[in-house]
Tab-separated table of C-alpha atoms in Angstrom:
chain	number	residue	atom	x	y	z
A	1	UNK	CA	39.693	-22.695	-33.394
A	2	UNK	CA	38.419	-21.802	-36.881
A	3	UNK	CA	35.821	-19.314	-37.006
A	4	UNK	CA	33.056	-19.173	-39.833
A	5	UNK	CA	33.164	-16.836	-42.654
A	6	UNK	CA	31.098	-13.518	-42.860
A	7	UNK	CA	27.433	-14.769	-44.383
A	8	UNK	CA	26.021	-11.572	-45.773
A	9	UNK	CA	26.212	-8.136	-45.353
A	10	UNK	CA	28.501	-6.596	-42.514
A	11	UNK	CA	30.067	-3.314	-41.191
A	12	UNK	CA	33.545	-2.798	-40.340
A	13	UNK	CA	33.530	0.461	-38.099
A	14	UNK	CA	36.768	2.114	-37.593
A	15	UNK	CA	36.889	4.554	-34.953
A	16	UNK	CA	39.717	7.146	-33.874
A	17	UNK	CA	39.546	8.394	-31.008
A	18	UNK	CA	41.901	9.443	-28.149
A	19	UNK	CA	41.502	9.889	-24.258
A	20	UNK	CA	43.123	13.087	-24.088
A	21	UNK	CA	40.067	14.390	-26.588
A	22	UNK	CA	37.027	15.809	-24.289
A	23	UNK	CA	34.620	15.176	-26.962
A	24	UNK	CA	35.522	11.520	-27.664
A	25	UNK	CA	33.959	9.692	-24.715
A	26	UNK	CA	30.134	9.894	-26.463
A	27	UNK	CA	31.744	8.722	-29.101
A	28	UNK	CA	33.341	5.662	-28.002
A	29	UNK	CA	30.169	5.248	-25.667
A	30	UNK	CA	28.348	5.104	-29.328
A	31	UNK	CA	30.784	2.586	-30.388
A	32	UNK	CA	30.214	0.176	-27.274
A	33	UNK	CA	26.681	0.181	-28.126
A	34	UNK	CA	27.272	-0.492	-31.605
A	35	UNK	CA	29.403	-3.408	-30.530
A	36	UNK	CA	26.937	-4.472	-27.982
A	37	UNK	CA	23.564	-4.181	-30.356
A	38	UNK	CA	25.485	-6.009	-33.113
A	39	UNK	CA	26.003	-8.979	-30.651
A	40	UNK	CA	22.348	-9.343	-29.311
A	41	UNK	CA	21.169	-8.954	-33.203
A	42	UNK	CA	24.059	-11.276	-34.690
A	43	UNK	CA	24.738	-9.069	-37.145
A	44	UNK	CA	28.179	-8.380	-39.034
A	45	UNK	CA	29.213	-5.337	-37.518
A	46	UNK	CA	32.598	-5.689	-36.108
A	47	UNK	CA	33.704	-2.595	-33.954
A	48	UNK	CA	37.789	-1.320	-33.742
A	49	UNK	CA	39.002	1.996	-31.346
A	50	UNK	CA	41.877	3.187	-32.816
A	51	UNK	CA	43.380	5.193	-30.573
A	52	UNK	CA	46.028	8.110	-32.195
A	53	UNK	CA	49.223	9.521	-30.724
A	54	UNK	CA	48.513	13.356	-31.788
A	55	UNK	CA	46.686	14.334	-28.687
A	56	UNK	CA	49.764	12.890	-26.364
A	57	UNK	CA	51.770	15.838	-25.971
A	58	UNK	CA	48.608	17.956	-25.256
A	59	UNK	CA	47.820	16.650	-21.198
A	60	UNK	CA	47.697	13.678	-21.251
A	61	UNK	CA	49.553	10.465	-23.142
A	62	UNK	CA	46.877	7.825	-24.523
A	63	UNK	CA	48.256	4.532	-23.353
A	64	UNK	CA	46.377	3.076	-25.873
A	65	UNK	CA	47.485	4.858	-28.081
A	66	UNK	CA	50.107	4.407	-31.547
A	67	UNK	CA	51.730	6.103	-33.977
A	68	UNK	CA	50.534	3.332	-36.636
A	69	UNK	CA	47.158	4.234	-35.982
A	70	UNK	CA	47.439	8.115	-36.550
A	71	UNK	CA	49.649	6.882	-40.594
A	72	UNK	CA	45.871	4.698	-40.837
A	73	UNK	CA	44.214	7.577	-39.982
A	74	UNK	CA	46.246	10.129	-42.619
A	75	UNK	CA	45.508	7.573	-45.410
A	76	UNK	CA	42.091	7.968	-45.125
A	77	UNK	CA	42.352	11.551	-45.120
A	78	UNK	CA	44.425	11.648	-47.970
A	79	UNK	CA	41.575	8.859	-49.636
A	80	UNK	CA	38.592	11.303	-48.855
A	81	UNK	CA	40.552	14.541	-49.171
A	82	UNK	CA	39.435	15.851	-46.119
A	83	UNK	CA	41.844	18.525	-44.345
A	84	UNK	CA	44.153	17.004	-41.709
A	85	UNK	CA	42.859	14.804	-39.077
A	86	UNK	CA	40.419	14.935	-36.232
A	87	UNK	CA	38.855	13.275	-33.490
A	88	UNK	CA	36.327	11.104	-33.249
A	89	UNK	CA	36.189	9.950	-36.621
A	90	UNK	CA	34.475	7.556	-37.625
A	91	UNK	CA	34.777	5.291	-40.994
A	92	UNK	CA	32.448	2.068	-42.189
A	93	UNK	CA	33.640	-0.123	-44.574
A	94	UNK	CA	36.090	2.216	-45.748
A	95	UNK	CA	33.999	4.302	-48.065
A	96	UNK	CA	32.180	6.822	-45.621
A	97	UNK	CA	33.678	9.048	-42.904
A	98	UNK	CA	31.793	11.148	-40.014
A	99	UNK	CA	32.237	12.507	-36.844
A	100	UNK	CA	32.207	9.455	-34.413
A	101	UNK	CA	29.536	10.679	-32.039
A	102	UNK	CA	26.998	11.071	-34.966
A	103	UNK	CA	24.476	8.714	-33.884
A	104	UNK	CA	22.186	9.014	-36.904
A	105	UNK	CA	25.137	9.318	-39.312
A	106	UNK	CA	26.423	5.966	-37.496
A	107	UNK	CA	22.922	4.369	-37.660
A	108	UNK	CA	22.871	5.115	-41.491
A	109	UNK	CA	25.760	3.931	-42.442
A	110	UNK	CA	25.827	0.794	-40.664
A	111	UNK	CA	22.299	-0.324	-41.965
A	112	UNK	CA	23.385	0.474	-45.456
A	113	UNK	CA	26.096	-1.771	-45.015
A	114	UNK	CA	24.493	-4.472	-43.603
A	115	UNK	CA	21.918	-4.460	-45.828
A	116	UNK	CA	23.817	-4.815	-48.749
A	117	UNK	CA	24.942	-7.492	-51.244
A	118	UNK	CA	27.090	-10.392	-49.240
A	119	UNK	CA	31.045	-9.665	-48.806
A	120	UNK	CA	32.648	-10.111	-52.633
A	121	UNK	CA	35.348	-11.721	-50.439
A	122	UNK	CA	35.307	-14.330	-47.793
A	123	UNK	CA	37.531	-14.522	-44.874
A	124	UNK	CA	38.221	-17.255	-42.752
A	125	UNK	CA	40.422	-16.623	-39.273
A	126	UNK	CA	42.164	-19.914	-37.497
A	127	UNK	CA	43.819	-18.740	-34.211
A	128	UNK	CA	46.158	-19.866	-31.795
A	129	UNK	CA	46.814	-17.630	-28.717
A	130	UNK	CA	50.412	-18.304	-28.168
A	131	UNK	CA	51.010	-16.943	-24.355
A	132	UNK	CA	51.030	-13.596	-22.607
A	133	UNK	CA	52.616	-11.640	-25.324
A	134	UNK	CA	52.145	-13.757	-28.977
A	135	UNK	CA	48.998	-14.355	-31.333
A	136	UNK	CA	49.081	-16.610	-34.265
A	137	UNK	CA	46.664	-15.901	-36.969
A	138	UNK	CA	46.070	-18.070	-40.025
A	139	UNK	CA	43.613	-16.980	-42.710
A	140	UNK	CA	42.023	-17.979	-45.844
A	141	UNK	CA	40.856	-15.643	-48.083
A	142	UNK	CA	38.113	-16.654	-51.267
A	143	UNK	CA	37.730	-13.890	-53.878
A	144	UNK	CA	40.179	-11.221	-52.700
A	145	UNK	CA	40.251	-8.106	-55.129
A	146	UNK	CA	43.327	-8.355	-57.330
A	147	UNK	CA	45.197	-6.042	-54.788
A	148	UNK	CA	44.507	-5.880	-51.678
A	149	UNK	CA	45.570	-5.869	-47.919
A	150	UNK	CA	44.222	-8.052	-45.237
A	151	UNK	CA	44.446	-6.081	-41.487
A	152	UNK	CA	44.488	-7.858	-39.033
A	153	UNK	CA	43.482	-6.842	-35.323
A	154	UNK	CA	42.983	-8.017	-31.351
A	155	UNK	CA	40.778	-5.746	-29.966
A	156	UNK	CA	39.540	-5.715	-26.436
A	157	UNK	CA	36.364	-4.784	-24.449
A	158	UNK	CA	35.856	-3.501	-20.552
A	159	UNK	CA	38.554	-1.484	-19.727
A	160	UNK	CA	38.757	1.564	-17.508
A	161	UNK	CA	41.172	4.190	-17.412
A	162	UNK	CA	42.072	7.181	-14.342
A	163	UNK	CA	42.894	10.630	-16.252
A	164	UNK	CA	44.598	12.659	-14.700
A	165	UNK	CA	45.651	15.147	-16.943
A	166	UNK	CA	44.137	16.939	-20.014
A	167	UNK	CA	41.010	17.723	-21.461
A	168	UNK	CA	39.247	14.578	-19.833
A	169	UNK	CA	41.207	15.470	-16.377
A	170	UNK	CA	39.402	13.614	-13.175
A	171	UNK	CA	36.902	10.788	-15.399
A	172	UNK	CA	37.224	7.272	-15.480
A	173	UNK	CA	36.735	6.287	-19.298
A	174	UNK	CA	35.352	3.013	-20.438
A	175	UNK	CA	35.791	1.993	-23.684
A	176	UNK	CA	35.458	-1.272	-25.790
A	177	UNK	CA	36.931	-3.017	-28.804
A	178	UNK	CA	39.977	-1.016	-28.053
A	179	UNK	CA	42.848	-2.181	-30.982
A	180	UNK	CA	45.978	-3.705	-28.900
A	181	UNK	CA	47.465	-5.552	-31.766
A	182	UNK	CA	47.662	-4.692	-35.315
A	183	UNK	CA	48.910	-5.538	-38.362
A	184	UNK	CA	48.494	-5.315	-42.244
A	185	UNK	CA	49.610	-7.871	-44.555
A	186	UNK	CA	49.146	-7.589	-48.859
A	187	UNK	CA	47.104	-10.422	-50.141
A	188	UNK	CA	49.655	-11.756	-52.627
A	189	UNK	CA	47.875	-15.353	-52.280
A	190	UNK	CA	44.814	-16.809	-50.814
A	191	UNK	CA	46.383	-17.836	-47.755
A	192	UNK	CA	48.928	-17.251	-45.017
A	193	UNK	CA	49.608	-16.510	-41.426
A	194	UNK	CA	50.072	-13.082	-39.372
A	195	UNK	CA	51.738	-13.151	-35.935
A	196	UNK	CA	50.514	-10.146	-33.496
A	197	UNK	CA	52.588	-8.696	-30.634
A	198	UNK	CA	50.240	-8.370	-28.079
A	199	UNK	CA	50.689	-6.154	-24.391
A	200	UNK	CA	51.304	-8.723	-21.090
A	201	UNK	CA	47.896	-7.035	-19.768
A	202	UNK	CA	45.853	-8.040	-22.206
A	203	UNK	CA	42.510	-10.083	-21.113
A	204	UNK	CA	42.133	-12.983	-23.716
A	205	UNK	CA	38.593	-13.120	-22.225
A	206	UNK	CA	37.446	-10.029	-23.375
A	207	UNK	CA	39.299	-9.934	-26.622
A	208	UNK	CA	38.866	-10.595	-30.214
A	209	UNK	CA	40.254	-10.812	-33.109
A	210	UNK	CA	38.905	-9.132	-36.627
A	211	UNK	CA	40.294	-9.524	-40.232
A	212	UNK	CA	39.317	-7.594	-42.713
A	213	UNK	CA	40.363	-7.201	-46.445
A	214	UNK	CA	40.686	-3.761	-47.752
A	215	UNK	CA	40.890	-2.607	-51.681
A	216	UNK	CA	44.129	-0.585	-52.106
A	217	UNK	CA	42.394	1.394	-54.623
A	218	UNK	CA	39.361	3.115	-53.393
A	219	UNK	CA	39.706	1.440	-50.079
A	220	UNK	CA	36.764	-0.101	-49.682
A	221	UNK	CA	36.720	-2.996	-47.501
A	222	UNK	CA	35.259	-6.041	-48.822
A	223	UNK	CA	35.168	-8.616	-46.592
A	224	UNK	CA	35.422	-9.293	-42.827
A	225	UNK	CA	35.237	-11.977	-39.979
A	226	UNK	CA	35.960	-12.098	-36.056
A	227	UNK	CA	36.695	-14.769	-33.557
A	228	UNK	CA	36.873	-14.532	-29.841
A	229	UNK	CA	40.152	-15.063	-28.560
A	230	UNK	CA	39.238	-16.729	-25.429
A	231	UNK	CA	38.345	-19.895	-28.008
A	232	UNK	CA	41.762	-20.344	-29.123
């Protein structure tokens, strides 16, 4: 199924987070309602939880988590020039960072965004899920900046975790729009396709997928689209 591309303004909102971090469940609470809010108002806000593998070796090992999502998370520090890394962290549309639980911050930044000018670029998502452990993503881009990376993620919603260990020792977690598949491709032409590894648990019903194109320059992200999964 083909999905329609973004009409307007919209939010990409990046989130990294861990479960071995004591102060990241408001955080990712925040980001469900984001998610949740955005749906009922059909707005452009598409929601991703990347979880980071630098609170593993402190209690308790993320299994969410990846080492490619800490190297996203040191590019943007190195982009803002903030000093090393921390969690939550939030960033929207590439261009403003905060500390992930800041509602008012979060609220901000998102109506800003959505409120703004429509995406420069236009982003169109065809997918075919593939099986238990393959997605196929073809995409059209219209506009892209002259360079310029398209990432690609399937991110899913509802799930529950038992800690056992670390700072979050004896809580079930819930979190949403957790990224289980990712992957960054440079927009050398308008078109293409972008095949995701995905893990044998993963609930196509409760999953999506979001492109979204990202300057390489100031990192700004200027265009993004989603499409359920369980449509493909």
């Amino acid at each position: 199924m083909t999905n329609p591309s973004t009409d307007g303004g919209f939010a990409v909102v990046e989130m990294f987070t861990s479960q071995g971090c004591n102060s990241c469940p408001p955080a990712e609470e925040l980001l469900s309602e984001i998610e949740r809010d955005a749906r009922v108002r059909g707005q452009n806000v598409f929601a991703l939880g990347f979880h980071v593998d630098y609170w593993d070796d402190l209690g308790w090992p993320d299994q969410f988590a990846d080492a490619a999502y800490t190297a996203r998370q040191e590019a943007y520090a190195r982009a803002f020039g903030t000093r090393g890394l921390y969690t939550p962290q939030m960033v929207v549309n590439g261009s403003v960072e905060f500390v992930g639980s800041d509602r008012r911050r979060a609220a901000d930044a998102i109506m800003s965004a959505v409120g703004s000018t429509a995406a420069a670029t236009q982003v169109t998502l065809s997918v075919a899920n593939l099986g238990n452990d393959r997605v196929m993503v073809d995409y059209r881009t219209e506009r892209p900046p002259e360079r310029a990376t398209l990432h690609v993620a399937v991110v899913e919603r509802d799930l529950t975790s038992d800690i056992a260990r670390g700072e979050n020792a004896g809580r079930t977690l819930r979190q949403d729009n957790v990224v289980r598949a990712f992957r960054s491709v440079g927009l050398d032409t308008g078109r293409g396709q972008v095949e995701l590894a995905t893990p044998p648990d993963l609930d196509a019903r409760n999953a999506s997928v979001v492109g979204y194109v990202q300057e390489d320059g100031d990192r700004a992200i200027v265009g993004a689209t989603a499409i359920e999964l369980s449509t493909a």
